[in-house]
CSV table of C-alpha atoms in Angstrom, one decimal:
chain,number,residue,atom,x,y,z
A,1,UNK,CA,13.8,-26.3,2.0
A,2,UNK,CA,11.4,-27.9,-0.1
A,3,UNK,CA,8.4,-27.9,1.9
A,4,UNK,CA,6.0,-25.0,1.2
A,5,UNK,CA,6.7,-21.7,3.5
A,6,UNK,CA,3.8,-20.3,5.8
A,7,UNK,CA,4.7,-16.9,5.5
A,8,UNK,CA,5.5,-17.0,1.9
A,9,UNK,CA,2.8,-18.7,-0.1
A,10,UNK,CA,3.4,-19.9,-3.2
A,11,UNK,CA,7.4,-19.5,-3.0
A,12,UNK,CA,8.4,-22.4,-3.1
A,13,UNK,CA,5.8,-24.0,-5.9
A,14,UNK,CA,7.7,-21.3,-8.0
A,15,UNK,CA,4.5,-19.5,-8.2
A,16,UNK,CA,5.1,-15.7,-10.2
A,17,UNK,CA,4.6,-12.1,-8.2
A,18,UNK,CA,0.7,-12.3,-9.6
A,19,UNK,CA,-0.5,-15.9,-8.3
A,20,UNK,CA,1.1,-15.6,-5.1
A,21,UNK,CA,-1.1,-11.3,-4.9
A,22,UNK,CA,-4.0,-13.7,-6.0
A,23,UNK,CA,-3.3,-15.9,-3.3
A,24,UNK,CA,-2.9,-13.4,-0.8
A,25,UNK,CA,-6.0,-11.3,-2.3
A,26,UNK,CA,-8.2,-13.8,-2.0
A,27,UNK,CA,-7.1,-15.5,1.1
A,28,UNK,CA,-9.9,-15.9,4.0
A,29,UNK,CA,-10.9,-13.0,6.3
A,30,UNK,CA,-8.8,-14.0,9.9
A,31,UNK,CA,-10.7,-14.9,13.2
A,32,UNK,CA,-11.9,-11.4,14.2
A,33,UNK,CA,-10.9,-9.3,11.7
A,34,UNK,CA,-14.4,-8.0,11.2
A,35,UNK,CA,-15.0,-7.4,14.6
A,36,UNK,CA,-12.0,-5.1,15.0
A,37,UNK,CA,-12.9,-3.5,12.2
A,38,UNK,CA,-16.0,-2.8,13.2
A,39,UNK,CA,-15.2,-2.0,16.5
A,40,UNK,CA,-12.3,0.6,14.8
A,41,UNK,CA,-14.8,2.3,12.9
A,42,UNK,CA,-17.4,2.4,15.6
A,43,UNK,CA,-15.3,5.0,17.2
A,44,UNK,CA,-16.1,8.5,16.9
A,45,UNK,CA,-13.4,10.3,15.3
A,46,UNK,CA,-12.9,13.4,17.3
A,47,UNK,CA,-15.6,15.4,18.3
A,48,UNK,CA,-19.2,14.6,17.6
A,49,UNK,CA,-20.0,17.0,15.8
A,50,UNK,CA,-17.0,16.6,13.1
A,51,UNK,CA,-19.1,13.1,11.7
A,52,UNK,CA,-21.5,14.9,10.2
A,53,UNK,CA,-19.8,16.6,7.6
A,54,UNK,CA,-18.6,14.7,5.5
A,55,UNK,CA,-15.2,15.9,4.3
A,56,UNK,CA,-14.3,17.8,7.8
A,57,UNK,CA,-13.8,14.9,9.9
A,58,UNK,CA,-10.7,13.4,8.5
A,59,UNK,CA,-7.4,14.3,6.2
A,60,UNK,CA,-5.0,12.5,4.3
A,61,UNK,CA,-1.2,12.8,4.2
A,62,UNK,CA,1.3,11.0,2.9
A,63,UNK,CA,4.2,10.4,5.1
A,64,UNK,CA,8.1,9.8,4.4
A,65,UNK,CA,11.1,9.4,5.8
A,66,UNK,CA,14.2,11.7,5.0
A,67,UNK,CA,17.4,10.3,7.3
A,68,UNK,CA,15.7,9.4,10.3
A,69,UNK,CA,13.1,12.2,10.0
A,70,UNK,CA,9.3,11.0,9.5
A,71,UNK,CA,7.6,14.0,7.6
A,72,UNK,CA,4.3,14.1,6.2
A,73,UNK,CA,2.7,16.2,3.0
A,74,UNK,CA,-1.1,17.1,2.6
A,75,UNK,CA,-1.7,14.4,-0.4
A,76,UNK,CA,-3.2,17.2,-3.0
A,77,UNK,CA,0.3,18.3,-3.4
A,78,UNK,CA,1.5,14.9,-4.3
A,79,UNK,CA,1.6,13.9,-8.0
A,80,UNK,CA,3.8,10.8,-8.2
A,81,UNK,CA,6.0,8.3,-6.0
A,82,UNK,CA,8.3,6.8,-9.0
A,83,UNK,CA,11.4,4.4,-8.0
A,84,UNK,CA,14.3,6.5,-7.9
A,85,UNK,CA,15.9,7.7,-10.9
A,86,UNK,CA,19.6,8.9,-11.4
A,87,UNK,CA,19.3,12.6,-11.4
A,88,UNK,CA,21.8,14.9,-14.1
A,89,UNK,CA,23.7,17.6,-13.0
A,90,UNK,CA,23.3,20.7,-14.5
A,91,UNK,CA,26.2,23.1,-15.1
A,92,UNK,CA,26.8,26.1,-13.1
A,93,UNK,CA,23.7,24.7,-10.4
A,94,UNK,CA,26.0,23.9,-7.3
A,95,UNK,CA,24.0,24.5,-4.8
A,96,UNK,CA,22.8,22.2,-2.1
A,97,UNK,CA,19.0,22.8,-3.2
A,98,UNK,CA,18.8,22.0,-6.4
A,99,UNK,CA,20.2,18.9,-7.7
A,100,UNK,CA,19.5,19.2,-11.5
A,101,UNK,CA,16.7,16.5,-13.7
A,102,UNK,CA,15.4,13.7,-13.6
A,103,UNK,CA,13.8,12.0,-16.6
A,104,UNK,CA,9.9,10.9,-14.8
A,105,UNK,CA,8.3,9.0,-17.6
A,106,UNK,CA,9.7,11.4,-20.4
A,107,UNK,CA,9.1,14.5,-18.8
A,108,UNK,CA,12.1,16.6,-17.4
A,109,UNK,CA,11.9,17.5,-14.1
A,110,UNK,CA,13.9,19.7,-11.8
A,111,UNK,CA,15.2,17.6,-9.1
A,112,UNK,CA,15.3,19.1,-5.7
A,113,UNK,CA,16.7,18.3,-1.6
A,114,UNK,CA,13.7,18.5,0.7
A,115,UNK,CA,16.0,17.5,3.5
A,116,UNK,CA,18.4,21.0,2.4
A,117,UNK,CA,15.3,22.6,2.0
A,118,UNK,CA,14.1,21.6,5.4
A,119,UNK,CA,17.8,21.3,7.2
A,120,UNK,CA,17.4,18.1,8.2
A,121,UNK,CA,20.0,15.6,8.0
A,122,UNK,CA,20.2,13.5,4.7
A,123,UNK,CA,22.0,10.2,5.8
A,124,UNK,CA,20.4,7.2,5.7
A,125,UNK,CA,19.1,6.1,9.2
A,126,UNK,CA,20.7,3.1,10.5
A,127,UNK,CA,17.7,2.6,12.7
A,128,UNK,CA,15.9,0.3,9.8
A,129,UNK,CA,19.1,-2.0,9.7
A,130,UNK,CA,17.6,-5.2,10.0
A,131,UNK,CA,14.7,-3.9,7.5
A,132,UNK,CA,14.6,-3.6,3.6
A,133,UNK,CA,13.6,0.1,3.1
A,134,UNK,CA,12.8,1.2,-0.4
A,135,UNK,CA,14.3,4.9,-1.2
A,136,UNK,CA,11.2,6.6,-3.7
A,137,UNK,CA,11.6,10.0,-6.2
A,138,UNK,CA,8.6,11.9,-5.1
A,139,UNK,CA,6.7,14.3,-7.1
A,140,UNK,CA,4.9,17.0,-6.2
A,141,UNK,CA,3.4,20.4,-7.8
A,142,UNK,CA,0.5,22.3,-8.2
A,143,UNK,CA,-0.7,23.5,-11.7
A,144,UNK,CA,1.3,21.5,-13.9
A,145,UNK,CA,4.3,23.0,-12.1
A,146,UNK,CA,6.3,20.0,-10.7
A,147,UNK,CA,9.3,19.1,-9.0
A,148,UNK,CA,11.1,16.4,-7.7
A,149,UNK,CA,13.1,15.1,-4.4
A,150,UNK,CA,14.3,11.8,-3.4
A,151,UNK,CA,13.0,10.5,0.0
A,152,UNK,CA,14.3,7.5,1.5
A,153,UNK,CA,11.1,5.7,2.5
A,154,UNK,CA,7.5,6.1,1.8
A,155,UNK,CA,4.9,4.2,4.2
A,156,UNK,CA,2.0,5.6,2.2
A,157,UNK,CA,-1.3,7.4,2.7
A,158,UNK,CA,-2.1,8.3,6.2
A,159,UNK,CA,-5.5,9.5,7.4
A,160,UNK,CA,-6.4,11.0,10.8
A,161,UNK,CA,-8.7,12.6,12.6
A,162,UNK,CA,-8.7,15.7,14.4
A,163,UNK,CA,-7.8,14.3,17.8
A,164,UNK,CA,-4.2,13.2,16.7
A,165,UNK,CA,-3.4,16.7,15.7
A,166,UNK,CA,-0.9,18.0,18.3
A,167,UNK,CA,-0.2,21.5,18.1
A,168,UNK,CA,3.8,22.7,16.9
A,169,UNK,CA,6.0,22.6,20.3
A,170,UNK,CA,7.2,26.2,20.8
A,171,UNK,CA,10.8,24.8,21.2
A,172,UNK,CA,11.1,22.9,17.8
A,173,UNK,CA,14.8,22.1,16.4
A,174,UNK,CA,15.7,23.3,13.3
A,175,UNK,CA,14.4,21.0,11.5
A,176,UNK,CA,11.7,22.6,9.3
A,177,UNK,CA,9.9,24.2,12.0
A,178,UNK,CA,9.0,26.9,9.9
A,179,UNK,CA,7.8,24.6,7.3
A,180,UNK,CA,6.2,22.8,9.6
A,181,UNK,CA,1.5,23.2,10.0
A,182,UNK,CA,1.1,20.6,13.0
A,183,UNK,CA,2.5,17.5,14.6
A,184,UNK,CA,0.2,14.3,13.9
A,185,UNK,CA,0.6,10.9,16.3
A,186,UNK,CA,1.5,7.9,14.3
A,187,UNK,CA,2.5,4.9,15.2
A,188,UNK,CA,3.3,5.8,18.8
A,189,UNK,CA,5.8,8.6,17.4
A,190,UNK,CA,5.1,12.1,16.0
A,191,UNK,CA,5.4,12.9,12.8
A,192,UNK,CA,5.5,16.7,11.3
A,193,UNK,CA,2.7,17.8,8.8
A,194,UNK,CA,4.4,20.4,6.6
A,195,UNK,CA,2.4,22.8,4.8
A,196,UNK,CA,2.4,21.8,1.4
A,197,UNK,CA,1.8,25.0,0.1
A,198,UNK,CA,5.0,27.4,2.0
A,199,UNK,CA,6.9,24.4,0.9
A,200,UNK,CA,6.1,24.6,-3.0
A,201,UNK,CA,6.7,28.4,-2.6
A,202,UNK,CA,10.3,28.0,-0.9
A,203,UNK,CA,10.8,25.3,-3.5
A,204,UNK,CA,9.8,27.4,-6.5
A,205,UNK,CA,11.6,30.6,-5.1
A,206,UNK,CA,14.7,28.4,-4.3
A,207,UNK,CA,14.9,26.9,-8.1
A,208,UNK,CA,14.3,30.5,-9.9
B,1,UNK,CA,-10.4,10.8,-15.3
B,2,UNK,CA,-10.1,8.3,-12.2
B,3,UNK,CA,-12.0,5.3,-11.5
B,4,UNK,CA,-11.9,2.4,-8.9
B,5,UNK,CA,-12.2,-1.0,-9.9
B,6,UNK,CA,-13.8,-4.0,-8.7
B,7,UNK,CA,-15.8,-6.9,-9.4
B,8,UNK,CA,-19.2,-8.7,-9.6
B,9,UNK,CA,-19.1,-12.3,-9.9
B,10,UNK,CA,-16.9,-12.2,-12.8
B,11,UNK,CA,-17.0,-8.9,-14.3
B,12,UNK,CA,-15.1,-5.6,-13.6
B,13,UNK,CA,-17.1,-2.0,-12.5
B,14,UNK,CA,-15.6,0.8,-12.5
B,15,UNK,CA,-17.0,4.1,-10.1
B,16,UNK,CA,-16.1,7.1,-10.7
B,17,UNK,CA,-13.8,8.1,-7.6
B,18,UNK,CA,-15.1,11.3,-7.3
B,19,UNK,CA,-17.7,10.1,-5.4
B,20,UNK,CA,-16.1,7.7,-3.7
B,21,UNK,CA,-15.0,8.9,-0.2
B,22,UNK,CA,-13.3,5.9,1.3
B,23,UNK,CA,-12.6,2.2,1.3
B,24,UNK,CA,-12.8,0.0,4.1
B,25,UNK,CA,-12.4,-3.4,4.9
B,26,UNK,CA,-15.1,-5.4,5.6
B,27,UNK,CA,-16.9,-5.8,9.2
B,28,UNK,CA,-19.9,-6.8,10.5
B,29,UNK,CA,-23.3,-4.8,9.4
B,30,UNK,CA,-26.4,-4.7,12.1
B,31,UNK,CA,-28.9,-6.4,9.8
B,32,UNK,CA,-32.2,-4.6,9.7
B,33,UNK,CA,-35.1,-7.2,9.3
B,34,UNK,CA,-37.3,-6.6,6.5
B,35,UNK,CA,-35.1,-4.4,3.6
B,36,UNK,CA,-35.6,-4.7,0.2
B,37,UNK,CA,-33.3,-7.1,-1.5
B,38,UNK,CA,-29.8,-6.1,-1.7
B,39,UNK,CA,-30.0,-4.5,1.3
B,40,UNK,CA,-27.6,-5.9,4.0
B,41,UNK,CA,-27.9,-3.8,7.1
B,42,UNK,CA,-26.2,-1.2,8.3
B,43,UNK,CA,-22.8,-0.3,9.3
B,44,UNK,CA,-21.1,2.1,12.1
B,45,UNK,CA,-19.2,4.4,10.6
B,46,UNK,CA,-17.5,6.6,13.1
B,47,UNK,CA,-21.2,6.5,15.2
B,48,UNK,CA,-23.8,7.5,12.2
B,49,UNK,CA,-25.0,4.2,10.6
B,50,UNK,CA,-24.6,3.9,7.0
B,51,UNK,CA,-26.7,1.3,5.1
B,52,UNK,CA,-24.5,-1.5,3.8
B,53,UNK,CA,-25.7,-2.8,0.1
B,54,UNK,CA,-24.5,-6.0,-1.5
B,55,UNK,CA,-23.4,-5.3,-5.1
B,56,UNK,CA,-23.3,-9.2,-5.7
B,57,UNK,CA,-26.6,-9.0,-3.9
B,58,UNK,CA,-28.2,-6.5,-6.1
B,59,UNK,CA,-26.7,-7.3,-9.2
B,60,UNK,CA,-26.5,-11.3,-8.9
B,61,UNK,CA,-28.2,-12.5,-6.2
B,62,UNK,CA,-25.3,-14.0,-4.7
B,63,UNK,CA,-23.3,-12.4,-1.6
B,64,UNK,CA,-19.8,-11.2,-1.8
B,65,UNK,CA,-17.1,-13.8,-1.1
B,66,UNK,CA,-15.7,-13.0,2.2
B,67,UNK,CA,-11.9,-12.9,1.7
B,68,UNK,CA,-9.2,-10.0,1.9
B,69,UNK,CA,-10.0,-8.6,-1.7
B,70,UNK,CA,-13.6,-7.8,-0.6
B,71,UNK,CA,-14.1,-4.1,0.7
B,72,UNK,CA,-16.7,-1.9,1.7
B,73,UNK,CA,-17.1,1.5,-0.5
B,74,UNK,CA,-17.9,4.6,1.2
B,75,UNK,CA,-19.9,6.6,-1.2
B,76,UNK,CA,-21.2,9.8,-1.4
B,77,UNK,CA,-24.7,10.0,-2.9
B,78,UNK,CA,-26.5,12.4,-4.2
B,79,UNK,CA,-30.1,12.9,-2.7
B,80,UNK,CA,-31.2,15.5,-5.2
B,81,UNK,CA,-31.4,18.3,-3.5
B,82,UNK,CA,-27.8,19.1,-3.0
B,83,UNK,CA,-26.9,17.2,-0.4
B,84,UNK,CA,-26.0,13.5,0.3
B,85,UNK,CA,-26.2,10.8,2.2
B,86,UNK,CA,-23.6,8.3,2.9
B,87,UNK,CA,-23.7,5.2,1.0
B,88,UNK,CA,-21.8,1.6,1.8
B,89,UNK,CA,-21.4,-0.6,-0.7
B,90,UNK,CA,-19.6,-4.0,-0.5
B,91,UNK,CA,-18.0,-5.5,-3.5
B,92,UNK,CA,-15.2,-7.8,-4.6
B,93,UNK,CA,-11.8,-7.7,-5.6
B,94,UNK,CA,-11.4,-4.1,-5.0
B,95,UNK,CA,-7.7,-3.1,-5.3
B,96,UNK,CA,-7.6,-1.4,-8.2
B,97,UNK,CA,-8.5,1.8,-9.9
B,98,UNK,CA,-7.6,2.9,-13.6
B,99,UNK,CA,-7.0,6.4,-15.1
B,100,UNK,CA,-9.6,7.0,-18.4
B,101,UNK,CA,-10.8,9.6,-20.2
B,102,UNK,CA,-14.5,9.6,-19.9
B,103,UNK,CA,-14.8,9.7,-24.0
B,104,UNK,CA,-13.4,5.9,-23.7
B,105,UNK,CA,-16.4,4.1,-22.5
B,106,UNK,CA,-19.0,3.5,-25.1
B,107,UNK,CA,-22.5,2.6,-25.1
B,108,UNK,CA,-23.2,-0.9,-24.8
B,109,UNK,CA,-25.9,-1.3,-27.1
B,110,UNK,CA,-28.2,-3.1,-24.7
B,111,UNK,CA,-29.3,0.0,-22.5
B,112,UNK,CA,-33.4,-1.3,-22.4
B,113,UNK,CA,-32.8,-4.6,-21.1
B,114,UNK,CA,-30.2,-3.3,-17.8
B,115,UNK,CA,-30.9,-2.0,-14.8
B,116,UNK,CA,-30.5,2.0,-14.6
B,117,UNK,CA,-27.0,2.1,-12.7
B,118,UNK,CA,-25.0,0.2,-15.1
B,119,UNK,CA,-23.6,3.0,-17.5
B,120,UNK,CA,-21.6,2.4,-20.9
B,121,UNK,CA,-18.5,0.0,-21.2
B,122,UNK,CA,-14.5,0.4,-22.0
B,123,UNK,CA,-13.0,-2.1,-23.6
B,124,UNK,CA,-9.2,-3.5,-22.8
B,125,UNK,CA,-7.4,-6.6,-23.1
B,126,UNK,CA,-9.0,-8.5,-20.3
B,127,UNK,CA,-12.8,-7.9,-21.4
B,128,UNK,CA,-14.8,-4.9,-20.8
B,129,UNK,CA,-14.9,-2.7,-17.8
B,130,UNK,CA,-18.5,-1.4,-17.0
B,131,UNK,CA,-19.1,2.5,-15.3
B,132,UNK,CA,-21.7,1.9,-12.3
B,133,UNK,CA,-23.0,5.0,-12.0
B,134,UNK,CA,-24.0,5.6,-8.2
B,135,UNK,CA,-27.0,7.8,-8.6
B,136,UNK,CA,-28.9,5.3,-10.0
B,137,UNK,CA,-27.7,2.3,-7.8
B,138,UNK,CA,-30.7,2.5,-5.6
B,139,UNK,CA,-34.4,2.9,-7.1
B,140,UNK,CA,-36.8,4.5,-5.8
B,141,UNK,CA,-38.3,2.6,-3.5
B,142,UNK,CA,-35.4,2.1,-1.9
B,143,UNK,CA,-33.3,5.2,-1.7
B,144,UNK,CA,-37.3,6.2,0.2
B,145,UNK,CA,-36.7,3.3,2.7
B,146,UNK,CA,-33.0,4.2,3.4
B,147,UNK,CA,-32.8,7.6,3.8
B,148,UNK,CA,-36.6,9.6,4.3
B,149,UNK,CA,-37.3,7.8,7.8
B,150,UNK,CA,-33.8,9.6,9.0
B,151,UNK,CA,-35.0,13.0,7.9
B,152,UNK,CA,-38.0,12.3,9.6
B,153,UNK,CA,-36.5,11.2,13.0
């Protein structure tokens, strides 16, 4: 295998992480990549109306996986994705929610379970077999008041408009429903919003 | 503070991200014949056009290479009464942004000389970073051309 791979630049020329991101950085635009783009954002994003206020027209979320659950947070309540950390026990804290600390970046945090929090099942989906999922720590807070909870996979930072908002079914599972502010299409599945803010409260009630 | 990073020609910018509303790749802008220099054309962002600006254009002369790295920045800016238009502006190498406090840039001694937008400089091991300060990106003559024929209309 010595000639050079086409899907992985620089590989074989025993390039480092940095030149072969440089390579990929500064690699030529594809045959109609600016056409599709400008075709994507020539659409109007929900009603007409919504493109004229600036800030209205779209939000952000950040979406994770816990087991084979896809949920999504409003990004103001996200403060950190670190790699995951091994968490310390604290005596006399048994309880499924709370899990003990973590050290993030020499501050002590209290380590929580989302998926006890939410009921939703905590194993590790087998439906990414075949792919190399990276489990994250999460942080999130408000005021300098933070927690933690490890999540399994993060895809990132998800924007939409108002026209993939799909409204709670009336006959959700247990999982979260309560938690749960809207149902947002991605990537041909649904994923659930969940209200940042009843979730820091059950969060902060749960660890008192 | 938060600021996003990118480059003209060889040199790193920094905005502040506080007025930066999104980045998107790049695509093609309708060119509008006659613009002042810098100007490229404008853009359709979810149906409103935005006017598309060059950095390497305005600050060089020279277009922005068109690879991967180079995105358009969706800003916000200020029109002086309060409000604010929508601003594109295209730019290299942007996939970065840094966390400063604003007391680290410093002045860079050479105000007189620069055009109005460039703001002081921080200093770090790769060289220094400059603050582009996107109220005074377009002058006067051509924030009038961009944006007081769509008031009139």
């Amino acid at each position: 295998m010595s000639a050079p791979d086409k899907d992985n630049p620089g590989r074989a020329a025993g390039a480092s992480v940095e030149e072969i991101a440089e390579l990929l950085l500064d690699r030529p635009l594809p045959p109609g990549y600016r056409e599709e783009w400008t075709r994507h954002f020539a659409q109007i994003a929900g009603d007409s109306e919504a493109s004229h206020t600036p800030d209205g027209e779209e939000s952000a979320v950040v979406i994770f996986r816990i087991g084979e659950e896809w949920l999504a947070l409003p990004v103001d309540v996200f403060e950190e994705v670190a790699p995951p950390r091994t968490h310390h026990s604290l005596p006399h804290r048994r309880e499924a929610l709370v899990w003990g600390i973590v050290n993030v970046r020499g501050e002590l945090l209290v380590c929580v379970s989302l998926a006890a929090l939410l009921g939703v099942e905590a194993k590790a989906g087998e439906r990414n077999a075949g792919l190399k999922t990276f489990a994250r720590l999460v942080v999130v807070g408000r005021e300098g008041a933070r927690v933690a909870f490890p999540v399994d996979e993060v895809h990132g930072i998800h924007r939409y408009g108002r026209q993939d908002v799909v409204a709670v079914p009336a006959t959700v599972g247990r999982s979260g429903a309560s938690f749960t502010a809207a149902m947002i299409r991605w990537d041909k599945r649904l994923v659930a919003k969940l209200d940042g803010t009843m979730v820091l409260d059950a969060l902060d009630r749960g660890i008192a | 503070m938060l600021f996003l990073m990118f480059r003209i020609g060889r040199d790193r910018y920094v905005l502040d991200v506080d007025a930066v509303e999104q980045v998107l790749p790049l695509m093609d802008a309708k060119v509008l014949p006659g613009v002042p220099a810098g100007v490229v054309g404008a853009i359709n962002y979810r149906g409103a056009p935005v006017p598309l600006i060059d950095l390497g254009r305005l600050a060089l002369g020279r277009d922005c290479a068109p690879v991967m790295s180079t995105r358009i920045i969706l800003v916000r800016y200020p029109d002086g009464t309060g409000g604010s238009h929508r601003l594109a502006l295209c730019a290299e190498r942007v996939v970065e942004t840094i966390a400063r406090p604003p007391e680290a840039f410093v002045a860079t001694g050479v105000e007189a000389g620069t055009p109005g937008y460039l703001g002081p400089v921080l200093a770090d091991a790769g060289g220094l970073i400059q603050w582009v300060r996107v109220e005074a990106l377009l002058s006067p003559e051509l924030r009038e051309v961009l944006f007081r024929t769509g008031e009139v209309a």
